[in-house]
Amino acid sequence: MTRKVADCRKFPSETGCTLTIAGEEDEVLRAATDHAVSVHGHAESPELREQIRGILEEEKAGT
Ligand SMILES: [Zn+2]
């Protein structure tokens, strides 16, 4: 199984957040959306979810 990784450093923000969330795509999307809303003050919307989906990467084995 390949996990997906959402690296907050790839998300435009002024806070210099370094959080990385890894897991199955649905889990990462949910957690990253919560994080973007609660920590970065984004408004929850389909657009936000699409933006987050756009920065998801496959987790590289052994890193
Ligand atoms: Zn963050």
JSON list of N, CA and C and ligand atoms in Angstrom, two decimals:
[
{"chain": "A", "resi": 1, "resn": "MET", "atom": "N", "xyz": [0.83, -1.20, 0.00]},
{"chain": "A", "resi": 1, "resn": "MET", "atom": "CA", "xyz": [0.00, 0.00, 0.00]},
{"chain": "A", "resi": 1, "resn": "MET", "atom": "C", "xyz": [0.87, 1.25, 0.00]},
{"chain": "A", "resi": 2, "resn": "THR", "atom": "N", "xyz": [0.50, 2.18, -0.84]},
{"chain": "A", "resi": 2, "resn": "THR", "atom": "CA", "xyz": [1.25, 3.43, -0.88]},
{"chain": "A", "resi": 2, "resn": "THR", "atom": "C", "xyz": [0.51, 4.50, -0.09]},
{"chain": "A", "resi": 3, "resn": "ARG", "atom": "N", "xyz": [1.20, 5.08, 0.83]},
{"chain": "A", "resi": 3, "resn": "ARG", "atom": "CA", "xyz": [0.59, 6.16, 1.59]},
{"chain": "A", "resi": 3, "resn": "ARG", "atom": "C", "xyz": [0.82, 7.48, 0.87]},
{"chain": "A", "resi": 4, "resn": "LYS", "atom": "N", "xyz": [-0.05, 8.42, 1.17]},
{"chain": "A", "resi": 4, "resn": "LYS", "atom": "CA", "xyz": [0.10, 9.77, 0.63]},
{"chain": "A", "resi": 4, "resn": "LYS", "atom": "C", "xyz": [0.65, 10.68, 1.71]},
{"chain": "A", "resi": 5, "resn": "VAL", "atom": "N", "xyz": [1.39, 11.67, 1.29]},
{"chain": "A", "resi": 5, "resn": "VAL", "atom": "CA", "xyz": [1.98, 12.61, 2.23]},
{"chain": "A", "resi": 5, "resn": "VAL", "atom": "C", "xyz": [1.56, 14.03, 1.87]},
{"chain": "A", "resi": 6, "resn": "ALA", "atom": "N", "xyz": [1.08, 14.75, 2.87]},
{"chain": "A", "resi": 6, "resn": "ALA", "atom": "CA", "xyz": [0.82, 16.17, 2.70]},
{"chain": "A", "resi": 6, "resn": "ALA", "atom": "C", "xyz": [1.86, 16.93, 3.51]},
{"chain": "A", "resi": 7, "resn": "ASP", "atom": "N", "xyz": [2.73, 17.63, 2.83]},
{"chain": "A", "resi": 7, "resn": "ASP", "atom": "CA", "xyz": [3.79, 18.38, 3.48]},
{"chain": "A", "resi": 7, "resn": "ASP", "atom": "C", "xyz": [3.38, 19.85, 3.54]},
{"chain": "A", "resi": 8, "resn": "CYS", "atom": "N", "xyz": [3.18, 20.32, 4.75]},
{"chain": "A", "resi": 8, "resn": "CYS", "atom": "CA", "xyz": [2.66, 21.68, 4.90]},
{"chain": "A", "resi": 8, "resn": "CYS", "atom": "C", "xyz": [3.64, 22.73, 4.37]},
{"chain": "A", "resi": 9, "resn": "ARG", "atom": "N", "xyz": [4.91, 22.36, 4.26]},
{"chain": "A", "resi": 9, "resn": "ARG", "atom": "CA", "xyz": [5.89, 23.31, 3.73]},
{"chain": "A", "resi": 9, "resn": "ARG", "atom": "C", "xyz": [5.61, 23.62, 2.27]},
{"chain": "A", "resi": 10, "resn": "LYS", "atom": "N", "xyz": [4.87, 22.71, 1.60]},
{"chain": "A", "resi": 10, "resn": "LYS", "atom": "CA", "xyz": [4.55, 22.92, 0.19]},
{"chain": "A", "resi": 10, "resn": "LYS", "atom": "C", "xyz": [3.29, 23.76, 0.03]},
{"chain": "A", "resi": 11, "resn": "PHE", "atom": "N", "xyz": [2.62, 23.98, 1.15]},
{"chain": "A", "resi": 11, "resn": "PHE", "atom": "CA", "xyz": [1.39, 24.76, 1.13]},
{"chain": "A", "resi": 11, "resn": "PHE", "atom": "C", "xyz": [1.73, 26.22, 1.40]},
{"chain": "A", "resi": 12, "resn": "PRO", "atom": "N", "xyz": [1.24, 27.12, 0.56]},
{"chain": "A", "resi": 12, "resn": "PRO", "atom": "CA", "xyz": [1.59, 28.53, 0.78]},
{"chain": "A", "resi": 12, "resn": "PRO", "atom": "C", "xyz": [1.09, 29.01, 2.13]},
{"chain": "A", "resi": 13, "resn": "SER", "atom": "N", "xyz": [2.01, 29.44, 2.97]},
{"chain": "A", "resi": 13, "resn": "SER", "atom": "CA", "xyz": [1.62, 30.01, 4.25]},
{"chain": "A", "resi": 13, "resn": "SER", "atom": "C", "xyz": [2.75, 30.89, 4.77]},
{"chain": "A", "resi": 14, "resn": "GLU", "atom": "N", "xyz": [2.38, 31.82, 5.63]},
{"chain": "A", "resi": 14, "resn": "GLU", "atom": "CA", "xyz": [3.38, 32.72, 6.18]},
{"chain": "A", "resi": 14, "resn": "GLU", "atom": "C", "xyz": [3.90, 32.23, 7.52]},
{"chain": "A", "resi": 15, "resn": "THR", "atom": "N", "xyz": [3.36, 31.11, 8.01]},
{"chain": "A", "resi": 15, "resn": "THR", "atom": "CA", "xyz": [3.71, 30.68, 9.35]},
{"chain": "A", "resi": 15, "resn": "THR", "atom": "C", "xyz": [4.94, 29.79, 9.38]},
{"chain": "A", "resi": 16, "resn": "GLY", "atom": "N", "xyz": [5.42, 29.36, 8.23]},
{"chain": "A", "resi": 16, "resn": "GLY", "atom": "CA", "xyz": [6.58, 28.47, 8.21]},
{"chain": "A", "resi": 16, "resn": "GLY", "atom": "C", "xyz": [6.29, 27.13, 8.84]},
{"chain": "A", "resi": 17, "resn": "CYS", "atom": "N", "xyz": [5.06, 26.68, 8.72]},
{"chain": "A", "resi": 17, "resn": "CYS", "atom": "CA", "xyz": [4.63, 25.42, 9.31]},
{"chain": "A", "resi": 17, "resn": "CYS", "atom": "C", "xyz": [5.35, 24.25, 8.64]},
{"chain": "A", "resi": 18, "resn": "THR", "atom": "N", "xyz": [5.81, 23.29, 9.44]},
{"chain": "A", "resi": 18, "resn": "THR", "atom": "CA", "xyz": [6.59, 22.16, 8.90]},
{"chain": "A", "resi": 18, "resn": "THR", "atom": "C", "xyz": [5.88, 20.83, 9.08]},
{"chain": "A", "resi": 19, "resn": "LEU", "atom": "N", "xyz": [4.59, 20.88, 9.40]},
{"chain": "A", "resi": 19, "resn": "LEU", "atom": "CA", "xyz": [3.85, 19.64, 9.65]},
{"chain": "A", "resi": 19, "resn": "LEU", "atom": "C", "xyz": [3.80, 18.76, 8.40]},
{"chain": "A", "resi": 20, "resn": "THR", "atom": "N", "xyz": [3.97, 17.46, 8.61]},
{"chain": "A", "resi": 20, "resn": "THR", "atom": "CA", "xyz": [3.77, 16.50, 7.53]},
{"chain": "A", "resi": 20, "resn": "THR", "atom": "C", "xyz": [2.73, 15.48, 7.99]},
{"chain": "A", "resi": 21, "resn": "ILE", "atom": "N", "xyz": [1.75, 15.23, 7.15]},
{"chain": "A", "resi": 21, "resn": "ILE", "atom": "CA", "xyz": [0.71, 14.25, 7.47]},
{"chain": "A", "resi": 21, "resn": "ILE", "atom": "C", "xyz": [0.80, 13.12, 6.46]},
{"chain": "A", "resi": 22, "resn": "ALA", "atom": "N", "xyz": [0.84, 11.89, 6.94]},
{"chain": "A", "resi": 22, "resn": "ALA", "atom": "CA", "xyz": [0.94, 10.75, 6.04]},
{"chain": "A", "resi": 22, "resn": "ALA", "atom": "C", "xyz": [-0.14, 9.72, 6.36]},
{"chain": "A", "resi": 23, "resn": "GLY", "atom": "N", "xyz": [-0.65, 9.07, 5.35]},
{"chain": "A", "resi": 23, "resn": "GLY", "atom": "CA", "xyz": [-1.65, 8.04, 5.54]},
{"chain": "A", "resi": 23, "resn": "GLY", "atom": "C", "xyz": [-2.36, 7.77, 4.23]},
{"chain": "A", "resi": 24, "resn": "GLU", "atom": "N", "xyz": [-3.50, 7.09, 4.31]},
{"chain": "A", "resi": 24, "resn": "GLU", "atom": "CA", "xyz": [-4.26, 6.88, 3.09]},
{"chain": "A", "resi": 24, "resn": "GLU", "atom": "C", "xyz": [-4.85, 8.21, 2.64]},
{"chain": "A", "resi": 25, "resn": "GLU", "atom": "N", "xyz": [-5.07, 8.31, 1.34]},
{"chain": "A", "resi": 25, "resn": "GLU", "atom": "CA", "xyz": [-5.46, 9.60, 0.76]},
{"chain": "A", "resi": 25, "resn": "GLU", "atom": "C", "xyz": [-6.63, 10.25, 1.50]},
{"chain": "A", "resi": 26, "resn": "ASP", "atom": "N", "xyz": [-7.67, 9.47, 1.78]},
{"chain": "A", "resi": 26, "resn": "ASP", "atom": "CA", "xyz": [-8.85, 10.03, 2.45]},
{"chain": "A", "resi": 26, "resn": "ASP", "atom": "C", "xyz": [-8.50, 10.58, 3.83]},
{"chain": "A", "resi": 27, "resn": "GLU", "atom": "N", "xyz": [-7.65, 9.83, 4.55]},
{"chain": "A", "resi": 27, "resn": "GLU", "atom": "CA", "xyz": [-7.25, 10.24, 5.90]},
{"chain": "A", "resi": 27, "resn": "GLU", "atom": "C", "xyz": [-6.43, 11.52, 5.86]},
{"chain": "A", "resi": 28, "resn": "VAL", "atom": "N", "xyz": [-5.51, 11.56, 4.92]},
{"chain": "A", "resi": 28, "resn": "VAL", "atom": "CA", "xyz": [-4.63, 12.72, 4.81]},
{"chain": "A", "resi": 28, "resn": "VAL", "atom": "C", "xyz": [-5.43, 13.95, 4.42]},
{"chain": "A", "resi": 29, "resn": "LEU", "atom": "N", "xyz": [-6.34, 13.75, 3.49]},
{"chain": "A", "resi": 29, "resn": "LEU", "atom": "CA", "xyz": [-7.17, 14.85, 3.02]},
{"chain": "A", "resi": 29, "resn": "LEU", "atom": "C", "xyz": [-7.99, 15.43, 4.17]},
{"chain": "A", "resi": 30, "resn": "ARG", "atom": "N", "xyz": [-8.56, 14.53, 4.97]},
{"chain": "A", "resi": 30, "resn": "ARG", "atom": "CA", "xyz": [-9.38, 14.96, 6.09]},
{"chain": "A", "resi": 30, "resn": "ARG", "atom": "C", "xyz": [-8.54, 15.69, 7.14]},
{"chain": "A", "resi": 31, "resn": "ALA", "atom": "N", "xyz": [-7.42, 15.08, 7.50]},
{"chain": "A", "resi": 31, "resn": "ALA", "atom": "CA", "xyz": [-6.57, 15.67, 8.54]},
{"chain": "A", "resi": 31, "resn": "ALA", "atom": "C", "xyz": [-5.95, 16.98, 8.07]},
{"chain": "A", "resi": 32, "resn": "ALA", "atom": "N", "xyz": [-5.54, 17.00, 6.81]},
{"chain": "A", "resi": 32, "resn": "ALA", "atom": "CA", "xyz": [-4.90, 18.21, 6.29]},
{"chain": "A", "resi": 32, "resn": "ALA", "atom": "C", "xyz": [-5.91, 19.35, 6.16]},
{"chain": "A", "resi": 33, "resn": "THR", "atom": "N", "xyz": [-7.15, 19.00, 5.82]},
{"chain": "A", "resi": 33, "resn": "THR", "atom": "CA", "xyz": [-8.19, 20.03, 5.74]},
{"chain": "A", "resi": 33, "resn": "THR", "atom": "C", "xyz": [-8.46, 20.60, 7.13]},
{"chain": "A", "resi": 34, "resn": "ASP", "atom": "N", "xyz": [-8.60, 19.72, 8.12]},
{"chain": "A", "resi": 34, "resn": "ASP", "atom": "CA", "xyz": [-8.78, 20.19, 9.50]},
{"chain": "A", "resi": 34, "resn": "ASP", "atom": "C", "xyz": [-7.64, 21.09, 9.92]},
{"chain": "A", "resi": 35, "resn": "HIS", "atom": "N", "xyz": [-6.44, 20.67, 9.58]},
{"chain": "A", "resi": 35, "resn": "HIS", "atom": "CA", "xyz": [-5.24, 21.43, 9.95]},
{"chain": "A", "resi": 35, "resn": "HIS", "atom": "C", "xyz": [-5.24, 22.80, 9.28]},
{"chain": "A", "resi": 36, "resn": "ALA", "atom": "N", "xyz": [-5.56, 22.83, 8.01]},
{"chain": "A", "resi": 36, "resn": "ALA", "atom": "CA", "xyz": [-5.57, 24.10, 7.27]},
{"chain": "A", "resi": 36, "resn": "ALA", "atom": "C", "xyz": [-6.60, 25.06, 7.85]},
{"chain": "A", "resi": 37, "resn": "VAL", "atom": "N", "xyz": [-7.73, 24.51, 8.29]},
{"chain": "A", "resi": 37, "resn": "VAL", "atom": "CA", "xyz": [-8.80, 25.34, 8.84]},
{"chain": "A", "resi": 37, "resn": "VAL", "atom": "C", "xyz": [-8.43, 25.82, 10.25]},
{"chain": "A", "resi": 38, "resn": "SER", "atom": "N", "xyz": [-7.99, 24.88, 11.10]},
{"chain": "A", "resi": 38, "resn": "SER", "atom": "CA", "xyz": [-7.79, 25.23, 12.51]},
{"chain": "A", "resi": 38, "resn": "SER", "atom": "C", "xyz": [-6.49, 25.99, 12.74]},
{"chain": "A", "resi": 39, "resn": "VAL", "atom": "N", "xyz": [-5.45, 25.63, 12.01]},
{"chain": "A", "resi": 39, "resn": "VAL", "atom": "CA", "xyz": [-4.14, 26.26, 12.25]},
{"chain": "A", "resi": 39, "resn": "VAL", "atom": "C", "xyz": [-3.91, 27.45, 11.33]},
{"chain": "A", "resi": 40, "resn": "HIS", "atom": "N", "xyz": [-4.30, 27.30, 10.06]},
{"chain": "A", "resi": 40, "resn": "HIS", "atom": "CA", "xyz": [-3.97, 28.35, 9.10]},
{"chain": "A", "resi": 40, "resn": "HIS", "atom": "C", "xyz": [-5.14, 29.28, 8.80]},
{"chain": "A", "resi": 41, "resn": "GLY", "atom": "N", "xyz": [-6.29, 28.98, 9.39]},
{"chain": "A", "resi": 41, "resn": "GLY", "atom": "CA", "xyz": [-7.41, 29.89, 9.26]},
{"chain": "A", "resi": 41, "resn": "GLY", "atom": "C", "xyz": [-8.05, 29.91, 7.88]},
{"chain": "A", "resi": 42, "resn": "HIS", "atom": "N", "xyz": [-7.83, 28.83, 7.11]},
{"chain": "A", "resi": 42, "resn": "HIS", "atom": "CA", "xyz": [-8.50, 28.75, 5.81]},
{"chain": "A", "resi": 42, "resn": "HIS", "atom": "C", "xyz": [-9.99, 28.43, 6.02]},
{"chain": "A", "resi": 43, "resn": "ALA", "atom": "N", "xyz": [-10.79, 28.85, 5.07]},
{"chain": "A", "resi": 43, "resn": "ALA", "atom": "CA", "xyz": [-12.20, 28.48, 5.11]},
{"chain": "A", "resi": 43, "resn": "ALA", "atom": "C", "xyz": [-12.36, 27.11, 4.46]},
{"chain": "A", "resi": 44, "resn": "GLU", "atom": "N", "xyz": [-13.10, 26.22, 5.14]},
{"chain": "A", "resi": 44, "resn": "GLU", "atom": "CA", "xyz": [-13.29, 24.89, 4.57]},
{"chain": "A", "resi": 44, "resn": "GLU", "atom": "C", "xyz": [-14.17, 24.99, 3.34]},
{"chain": "A", "resi": 45, "resn": "SER", "atom": "N", "xyz": [-13.72, 24.43, 2.23]},
{"chain": "A", "resi": 45, "resn": "SER", "atom": "CA", "xyz": [-14.46, 24.51, 0.98]},
{"chain": "A", "resi": 45, "resn": "SER", "atom": "C", "xyz": [-13.94, 23.42, 0.05]},
{"chain": "A", "resi": 46, "resn": "PRO", "atom": "N", "xyz": [-14.73, 23.08, -0.97]},
{"chain": "A", "resi": 46, "resn": "PRO", "atom": "CA", "xyz": [-14.25, 22.11, -1.95]},
{"chain": "A", "resi": 46, "resn": "PRO", "atom": "C", "xyz": [-12.95, 22.58, -2.60]},
{"chain": "A", "resi": 47, "resn": "GLU", "atom": "N", "xyz": [-12.82, 23.88, -2.78]},
{"chain": "A", "resi": 47, "resn": "GLU", "atom": "CA", "xyz": [-11.60, 24.42, -3.39]},
{"chain": "A", "resi": 47, "resn": "GLU", "atom": "C", "xyz": [-10.37, 24.14, -2.52]},
{"chain": "A", "resi": 48, "resn": "LEU", "atom": "N", "xyz": [-10.55, 24.31, -1.20]},
{"chain": "A", "resi": 48, "resn": "LEU", "atom": "CA", "xyz": [-9.44, 24.04, -0.28]},
{"chain": "A", "resi": 48, "resn": "LEU", "atom": "C", "xyz": [-9.03, 22.58, -0.38]},
{"chain": "A", "resi": 49, "resn": "ARG", "atom": "N", "xyz": [-10.03, 21.69, -0.40]},
{"chain": "A", "resi": 49, "resn": "ARG", "atom": "CA", "xyz": [-9.73, 20.27, -0.50]},
{"chain": "A", "resi": 49, "resn": "ARG", "atom": "C", "xyz": [-8.98, 19.95, -1.80]},
{"chain": "A", "resi": 50, "resn": "GLU", "atom": "N", "xyz": [-9.39, 20.58, -2.88]},
{"chain": "A", "resi": 50, "resn": "GLU", "atom": "CA", "xyz": [-8.72, 20.35, -4.16]},
{"chain": "A", "resi": 50, "resn": "GLU", "atom": "C", "xyz": [-7.28, 20.84, -4.12]},
{"chain": "A", "resi": 51, "resn": "GLN", "atom": "N", "xyz": [-7.10, 22.00, -3.46]},
{"chain": "A", "resi": 51, "resn": "GLN", "atom": "CA", "xyz": [-5.75, 22.56, -3.32]},
{"chain": "A", "resi": 51, "resn": "GLN", "atom": "C", "xyz": [-4.86, 21.61, -2.54]},
{"chain": "A", "resi": 52, "resn": "ILE", "atom": "N", "xyz": [-5.42, 21.04, -1.47]},
{"chain": "A", "resi": 52, "resn": "ILE", "atom": "CA", "xyz": [-4.65, 20.10, -0.66]},
{"chain": "A", "resi": 52, "resn": "ILE", "atom": "C", "xyz": [-4.37, 18.83, -1.45]},
{"chain": "A", "resi": 53, "resn": "ARG", "atom": "N", "xyz": [-5.39, 18.36, -2.17]},
{"chain": "A", "resi": 53, "resn": "ARG", "atom": "CA", "xyz": [-5.19, 17.16, -2.99]},
{"chain": "A", "resi": 53, "resn": "ARG", "atom": "C", "xyz": [-4.04, 17.38, -3.98]},
{"chain": "A", "resi": 54, "resn": "GLY", "atom": "N", "xyz": [-3.92, 18.63, -4.44]},
{"chain": "A", "resi": 54, "resn": "GLY", "atom": "CA", "xyz": [-2.89, 18.97, -5.41]},
{"chain": "A", "resi": 54, "resn": "GLY", "atom": "C", "xyz": [-1.46, 18.88, -4.88]},
{"chain": "A", "resi": 55, "resn": "ILE", "atom": "N", "xyz": [-1.29, 18.97, -3.55]},
{"chain": "A", "resi": 55, "resn": "ILE", "atom": "CA", "xyz": [0.07, 18.91, -3.01]},
{"chain": "A", "resi": 55, "resn": "ILE", "atom": "C", "xyz": [0.40, 17.53, -2.45]},
{"chain": "A", "resi": 56, "resn": "LEU", "atom": "N", "xyz": [-0.56, 16.60, -2.49]},
{"chain": "A", "resi": 56, "resn": "LEU", "atom": "CA", "xyz": [-0.28, 15.25, -2.01]},
{"chain": "A", "resi": 56, "resn": "LEU", "atom": "C", "xyz": [0.77, 14.57, -2.87]},
{"chain": "A", "resi": 57, "resn": "GLU", "atom": "N", "xyz": [1.67, 13.89, -2.17]},
{"chain": "A", "resi": 57, "resn": "GLU", "atom": "CA", "xyz": [2.69, 13.13, -2.89]},
{"chain": "A", "resi": 57, "resn": "GLU", "atom": "C", "xyz": [2.69, 11.71, -2.36]},
{"chain": "A", "resi": 58, "resn": "GLU", "atom": "N", "xyz": [3.20, 10.80, -3.18]},
{"chain": "A", "resi": 58, "resn": "GLU", "atom": "CA", "xyz": [3.31, 9.43, -2.70]},
{"chain": "A", "resi": 58, "resn": "GLU", "atom": "C", "xyz": [4.49, 9.35, -1.74]},
{"chain": "A", "resi": 59, "resn": "GLU", "atom": "N", "xyz": [4.27, 8.62, -0.65]},
{"chain": "A", "resi": 59, "resn": "GLU", "atom": "CA", "xyz": [5.34, 8.45, 0.32]},
{"chain": "A", "resi": 59, "resn": "GLU", "atom": "C", "xyz": [6.44, 7.60, -0.29]},
{"chain": "A", "resi": 60, "resn": "LYS", "atom": "N", "xyz": [7.64, 8.07, -0.17]},
{"chain": "A", "resi": 60, "resn": "LYS", "atom": "CA", "xyz": [8.78, 7.31, -0.70]},
{"chain": "A", "resi": 60, "resn": "LYS", "atom": "C", "xyz": [9.25, 6.31, 0.34]},
{"chain": "A", "resi": 61, "resn": "ALA", "atom": "N", "xyz": [9.42, 5.08, -0.07]},
{"chain": "A", "resi": 61, "resn": "ALA", "atom": "CA", "xyz": [9.88, 4.06, 0.85]},
{"chain": "A", "resi": 61, "resn": "ALA", "atom": "C", "xyz": [11.30, 4.36, 1.30]},
{"chain": "A", "resi": 62, "resn": "GLY", "atom": "N", "xyz": [11.52, 4.16, 2.57]},
{"chain": "A", "resi": 62, "resn": "GLY", "atom": "CA", "xyz": [12.88, 4.28, 3.09]},
{"chain": "A", "resi": 62, "resn": "GLY", "atom": "C", "xyz": [13.33, 5.69, 3.40]},
{"chain": "A", "resi": 63, "resn": "THR", "atom": "N", "xyz": [12.41, 6.63, 3.40]},
{"chain": "A", "resi": 63, "resn": "THR", "atom": "CA", "xyz": [12.83, 7.97, 3.77]},
{"chain": "A", "resi": 63, "resn": "THR", "atom": "C", "xyz": [12.26, 8.35, 5.12]},
{"chain": "B", "resi": 1, "resn": "ZN", "atom": "ZN", "xyz": [0.48, 23.77, 8.56]}
]
